[in-house]
Short mmCIF file of C-alpha atoms in Angstrom, two decimals:
data_model
loop_
_atom_site.label_atom_id
_atom_site.label_comp_id
_atom_site.label_asym_id
_atom_site.label_seq_id
_atom_site.Cartn_x
_atom_site.Cartn_y
_atom_site.Cartn_z
CA ARG A 12 -13.57 -0.95 64.15
CA GLU A 13 -14.03 -1.41 60.44
CA GLY A 14 -10.93 -0.78 58.35
CA LEU A 15 -12.59 1.88 56.21
CA ASP A 16 -13.71 3.77 59.33
CA LEU A 17 -10.16 3.67 60.66
CA LEU A 18 -8.88 4.88 57.30
CA GLY A 19 -11.14 7.91 57.53
CA SER A 20 -9.88 8.76 61.02
CA LEU A 21 -6.24 8.72 59.82
CA ARG A 22 -6.88 11.91 57.84
CA VAL A 23 -4.77 10.64 54.98
CA SER A 24 -3.15 13.34 52.85
CA GLU A 25 -0.58 13.32 50.05
CA ARG A 26 2.15 13.88 52.66
CA SER A 27 1.05 10.95 54.85
CA PRO A 28 2.71 7.53 54.73
CA PRO A 29 1.05 5.34 52.09
CA VAL A 30 -1.89 3.25 53.32
CA ILE A 31 -2.91 -0.15 51.89
CA VAL A 32 -6.27 -1.67 52.75
CA MET A 33 -6.55 -5.43 53.30
CA THR A 34 -9.98 -7.04 53.56
CA ALA A 35 -11.74 -10.38 53.29
CA TRP A 36 -14.65 -8.72 51.48
CA GLY A 37 -13.34 -7.80 48.07
CA SER A 38 -15.56 -5.82 45.73
CA VAL A 39 -15.28 -3.00 43.22
CA ASP A 40 -17.37 -0.76 45.47
CA GLY A 41 -15.10 -1.52 48.43
CA ALA A 42 -11.98 -0.72 46.42
CA VAL A 43 -13.42 2.54 45.15
CA GLU A 44 -14.46 3.59 48.67
CA ALA A 45 -11.01 2.75 50.05
CA MET A 46 -9.32 4.86 47.36
CA ARG A 47 -11.80 7.69 47.97
CA ARG A 48 -10.77 7.77 51.63
CA GLY A 49 -7.07 7.94 50.77
CA ALA A 50 -5.82 4.38 50.40
CA ARG A 51 -3.08 3.80 47.83
CA ASP A 52 -3.85 0.16 47.11
CA TYR A 53 -6.23 -2.66 47.99
CA ILE A 54 -5.44 -6.31 48.82
CA GLN A 55 -7.96 -9.11 49.35
CA LYS A 56 -7.58 -11.98 51.81
CA PRO A 57 -6.21 -14.60 51.63
CA TRP A 58 -3.18 -12.71 50.43
CA ASP A 59 -0.18 -13.89 48.46
CA ASN A 60 3.11 -13.06 50.20
CA ALA A 61 4.98 -12.23 46.99
CA ARG A 62 2.24 -9.88 45.80
CA LEU A 63 1.94 -8.28 49.24
CA LEU A 64 5.68 -7.56 49.45
CA ALA A 65 5.73 -6.26 45.89
CA THR A 66 2.83 -3.91 46.70
CA LEU A 67 4.53 -2.64 49.85
CA ARG A 68 7.82 -2.02 48.06
CA ALA A 69 6.09 -0.27 45.19
CA GLN A 70 4.18 2.06 47.51
CA LEU A 71 7.29 2.91 49.56
CA GLU A 72 9.27 3.70 46.40
CA LEU A 73 6.39 5.78 45.08
CA ALA A 74 6.14 7.71 48.37
CA GLN A 75 9.88 8.44 48.30
CA ALA A 76 9.69 9.57 44.67
CA LEU A 77 6.73 11.85 45.40
CA GLN A 78 8.53 13.36 48.39
CA LYS A 79 11.63 14.04 46.29
CA THR A 80 9.52 15.52 43.48
CA ARG A 81 7.71 17.89 45.87
CA ARG A 82 11.04 19.01 47.32
CA LEU A 83 12.53 19.66 43.88
CA GLU A 84 9.40 21.42 42.63
CA GLY A 85 9.44 23.67 45.68
CA GLU A 86 13.09 24.54 45.14
CA VAL A 87 12.61 25.24 41.42
CA SER A 88 9.49 27.31 42.11
CA ARG A 89 11.34 29.36 44.72
CA LEU A 90 14.30 30.00 42.43
CA ARG A 91 12.26 30.77 39.31
CA GLY A 92 10.12 33.11 41.30
CA GLY A 93 13.19 35.17 42.09
CA GLU A 94 12.82 34.55 45.81
CA ARG A 95 16.08 35.00 47.67
CA PRO A 96 17.02 33.81 51.15
CA GLN A 97 16.30 36.42 53.81
CA LEU A 98 19.43 38.41 54.50
CA ILE A 99 19.06 40.73 57.50
CA ALA A 100 21.69 43.45 57.23
CA ARG A 101 20.27 46.85 58.12
CA SER A 102 23.27 48.20 60.01
CA ARG A 103 25.46 50.83 58.41
CA ALA A 104 28.49 48.56 58.71
CA MET A 105 26.87 45.96 56.42
CA GLN A 106 25.87 48.31 53.61
CA PRO A 107 29.23 48.01 51.78
CA VAL A 108 28.85 44.21 51.95
CA LEU A 109 25.37 44.40 50.40
CA ARG A 110 26.69 46.57 47.58
CA LEU A 111 29.45 44.04 46.91
CA LEU A 112 26.87 41.24 46.83
CA GLU A 113 24.82 43.09 44.23
CA ARG A 114 27.93 43.54 42.09
CA VAL A 115 29.29 40.01 42.24
CA ALA A 116 26.03 38.00 42.08
CA PRO A 117 25.51 38.34 38.28
CA SER A 118 29.14 37.45 37.52
CA GLU A 119 30.80 34.06 37.05
CA ALA A 120 33.57 34.81 39.56
CA ASN A 121 34.47 32.36 42.29
CA VAL A 122 33.76 33.93 45.69
CA LEU A 123 35.53 33.27 49.00
CA ILE A 124 33.20 34.12 51.89
CA THR A 125 34.96 34.55 55.23
CA GLY A 126 33.67 35.27 58.71
CA ALA A 127 33.23 33.81 62.17
CA HIS A 128 30.75 31.02 62.93
CA GLY A 129 27.17 32.27 62.80
CA THR A 130 27.77 35.28 60.54
CA GLY A 131 25.57 33.80 57.79
CA LYS A 132 28.13 32.58 55.26
CA GLU A 133 25.89 29.88 53.80
CA VAL A 134 22.90 32.25 53.67
CA VAL A 135 25.03 34.68 51.65
CA ALA A 136 26.13 31.84 49.35
CA ARG A 137 22.52 30.84 48.70
CA TRP A 138 21.63 34.50 48.12
CA LEU A 139 24.42 34.82 45.54
CA HIS A 140 23.11 31.78 43.71
CA ALA A 141 19.48 32.95 43.79
CA ALA A 142 20.50 36.39 42.47
CA SER A 143 22.66 34.94 39.67
CA PRO A 144 21.78 33.82 36.12
CA ARG A 145 22.21 30.27 37.44
CA ALA A 146 19.25 30.58 39.84
CA ALA A 147 17.13 27.99 38.02
CA ARG A 148 19.96 25.46 38.09
CA PRO A 149 21.12 23.31 41.05
CA PHE A 150 22.72 24.64 44.23
CA LEU A 151 24.73 22.07 46.19
CA ALA A 152 26.58 22.53 49.48
CA VAL A 153 29.41 20.25 50.63
CA ASN A 154 30.89 20.27 54.13
CA SER A 155 34.63 20.08 53.44
CA GLY A 156 35.40 18.93 56.96
CA GLY A 157 32.49 16.59 57.53
CA LEU A 158 33.65 13.56 55.52
CA ALA A 159 36.58 11.14 55.74
CA ASP A 160 39.30 11.48 53.09
CA GLY A 161 38.30 8.43 51.03
CA VAL A 162 34.60 9.23 51.10
CA PHE A 163 35.13 12.91 50.36
CA GLU A 164 36.86 12.32 47.03
CA SER A 165 34.00 10.11 45.87
CA GLU A 166 31.40 12.63 47.08
CA LEU A 167 33.08 15.50 45.28
CA PHE A 168 34.20 13.87 42.02
CA GLY A 169 32.06 10.72 41.82
CA HIS A 170 33.25 7.19 41.09
CA VAL A 171 32.81 4.36 38.61
CA ARG A 172 31.78 0.82 39.36
CA GLY A 173 34.65 -1.16 40.86
CA ALA A 174 36.68 1.90 41.86
CA PHE A 175 36.74 0.56 45.44
CA THR A 176 35.21 -2.30 47.42
CA ASP A 177 31.69 -0.90 47.86
CA ALA A 178 31.48 0.84 44.48
CA LYS A 179 28.79 -1.39 42.95
CA THR A 180 27.44 1.20 40.52
CA ASP A 181 28.62 4.38 38.80
CA ARG A 182 27.88 7.45 40.90
CA PRO A 183 28.12 11.13 39.91
CA GLY A 184 29.84 13.50 42.32
CA CYS A 185 28.73 16.90 43.53
CA PHE A 186 30.50 18.68 40.70
CA GLU A 187 28.48 16.75 38.12
CA LEU A 188 25.23 17.19 40.03
CA ALA A 189 25.82 20.95 40.22
CA ASP A 190 26.60 21.27 36.49
CA GLY A 191 25.15 24.53 35.21
CA GLY A 192 24.61 25.75 38.76
CA THR A 193 26.58 26.56 41.90
CA LEU A 194 28.67 24.40 44.24
CA LEU A 195 29.37 25.63 47.77
CA LEU A 196 32.47 24.23 49.48
CA ASP A 197 31.73 24.95 53.12
CA GLU A 198 34.66 25.30 55.54
CA ILE A 199 37.17 24.89 52.71
CA SER A 200 40.10 25.23 55.14
CA GLU A 201 39.29 21.74 56.49
CA MET A 202 39.91 20.05 53.13
CA PRO A 203 42.93 17.67 53.18
CA LEU A 204 45.98 18.80 51.18
CA GLY A 205 45.78 15.84 48.81
CA LEU A 206 42.25 16.74 47.79
CA GLN A 207 43.19 20.41 47.47
CA ALA A 208 45.49 19.50 44.56
CA LYS A 209 42.68 17.61 42.80
CA LEU A 210 40.24 20.45 43.39
CA LEU A 211 42.75 22.91 41.92
CA ARG A 212 42.97 20.84 38.74
CA VAL A 213 39.17 20.79 38.38
CA LEU A 214 39.01 24.57 38.78
CA GLN A 215 41.80 25.09 36.25
CA GLU A 216 40.65 22.61 33.61
CA ARG A 217 36.88 23.00 34.14
CA GLU A 218 36.50 19.24 33.94
CA VAL A 219 36.26 16.37 36.42
CA GLU A 220 37.35 12.75 36.37
CA ARG A 221 35.44 10.21 38.43
CA LEU A 222 37.37 8.09 40.89
CA GLY A 223 38.53 5.02 38.96
CA GLY A 224 37.45 6.51 35.65
CA ARG A 225 39.51 6.92 32.49
CA GLY A 226 37.93 9.96 30.89
CA SER A 227 37.11 13.53 31.92
CA LEU A 228 33.77 15.32 31.85
CA ALA A 229 33.56 19.01 30.95
CA LEU A 230 31.63 21.01 33.53
CA ASP A 231 30.14 24.46 33.96
CA VAL A 232 30.02 25.08 37.71
CA ARG A 233 30.44 28.26 39.72
CA VAL A 234 32.32 27.62 42.96
CA LEU A 235 31.69 29.46 46.22
CA ALA A 236 33.76 28.68 49.31
CA THR A 237 33.41 29.61 52.97
CA THR A 238 35.79 29.53 55.92
CA ASN A 239 36.00 30.90 59.43
CA ARG A 240 39.81 30.81 59.34
CA ASN A 241 42.36 33.22 57.89
CA LEU A 242 43.47 31.36 54.76
CA ARG A 243 46.56 33.53 54.39
CA ASN A 244 47.73 32.21 57.74
CA GLU A 245 46.83 28.67 56.69
CA VAL A 246 48.91 29.10 53.53
CA ALA A 247 51.86 30.43 55.55
CA ALA A 248 51.60 27.44 57.88
CA GLY A 249 51.62 24.99 54.95
CA ARG A 250 48.09 23.72 55.63
CA PHE A 251 46.50 25.24 52.52
CA ARG A 252 47.76 25.49 48.95
CA GLU A 253 48.60 29.01 47.87
CA ASP A 254 47.60 28.39 44.23
CA LEU A 255 44.19 27.07 45.32
CA TYR A 256 43.74 30.06 47.61
CA TYR A 257 44.15 32.45 44.69
CA ARG A 258 41.81 30.38 42.52
CA LEU A 259 39.06 30.60 45.14
CA ASN A 260 39.74 34.16 46.23
CA VAL A 261 38.77 35.80 42.93
CA PHE A 262 36.24 37.90 44.84
CA PRO A 263 36.75 38.02 48.63
CA LEU A 264 33.76 38.77 50.83
CA ASN A 265 34.13 39.17 54.60
CA LEU A 266 31.08 39.04 56.88
CA LEU A 267 31.18 40.99 60.13
CA PRO A 268 30.32 39.46 63.51
CA LEU A 269 27.29 40.84 65.37
CA ARG A 270 29.48 42.74 67.82
CA GLU A 271 30.43 44.97 64.87
CA ARG A 272 26.87 45.33 63.57
CA ARG A 273 24.81 45.69 66.72
CA ASP A 274 21.95 47.41 64.90
CA ASP A 275 21.14 44.02 63.30
CA ILE A 276 20.71 42.15 66.59
CA LEU A 277 17.12 43.21 67.26
CA PRO A 278 15.84 42.61 63.68
CA ILE A 279 17.48 39.17 63.66
CA ALA A 280 15.97 38.33 67.05
#
């Protein structure tokens, strides 16, 4: 089949992978028709390898940039529109929790969200951000137990070029990326003790120092933390710093399991 006919059958849209047409019959009319049917670029035979590779790389980078832009635009549109994550809590037992959420959302207080797995801790964290004055700014979530010790410090605080073997460029950490917005530290009880001390300093000083860096950067970040463990017990057992616990627990919020809010089971289902 002719290439242009095949191009039409692909039903190319802005979310499709980029398509480049290659043909032995180069003409302005052919190029215009290819673009009209959704092609991103047009190459004539015999092709030049360097130009072909450059075209492919350019279109892949453009596709990635467009995808990222659409994702960011959607997030900004959702937040500016005041849309909040759906929070299903119709049972009587959850009404005090909803009232607490309404009170704490507009504040700058750090919030410690506790509850068993599946109680919606991250949904509540996103709701708090969307209902806060920071809603139009970034929201980042970090899994405190999902990264190795060395990687986690770089992810959280960033690093400078040469800080370690694979650090070939400067890289901002999650605190920098969330500047002006909200940073969620998910499953904070899994954070290693050594990193807990560094996190405490960031919360106290309101500034962060990149791994291998020599200077500090002032930050404006609201911190939310979640855990399914009893942090008081973790403190007593020596697995969690008491001073960090009190820094995070400015406003405690406990989410009930479904067995204690059975009226919500059917609406959730």
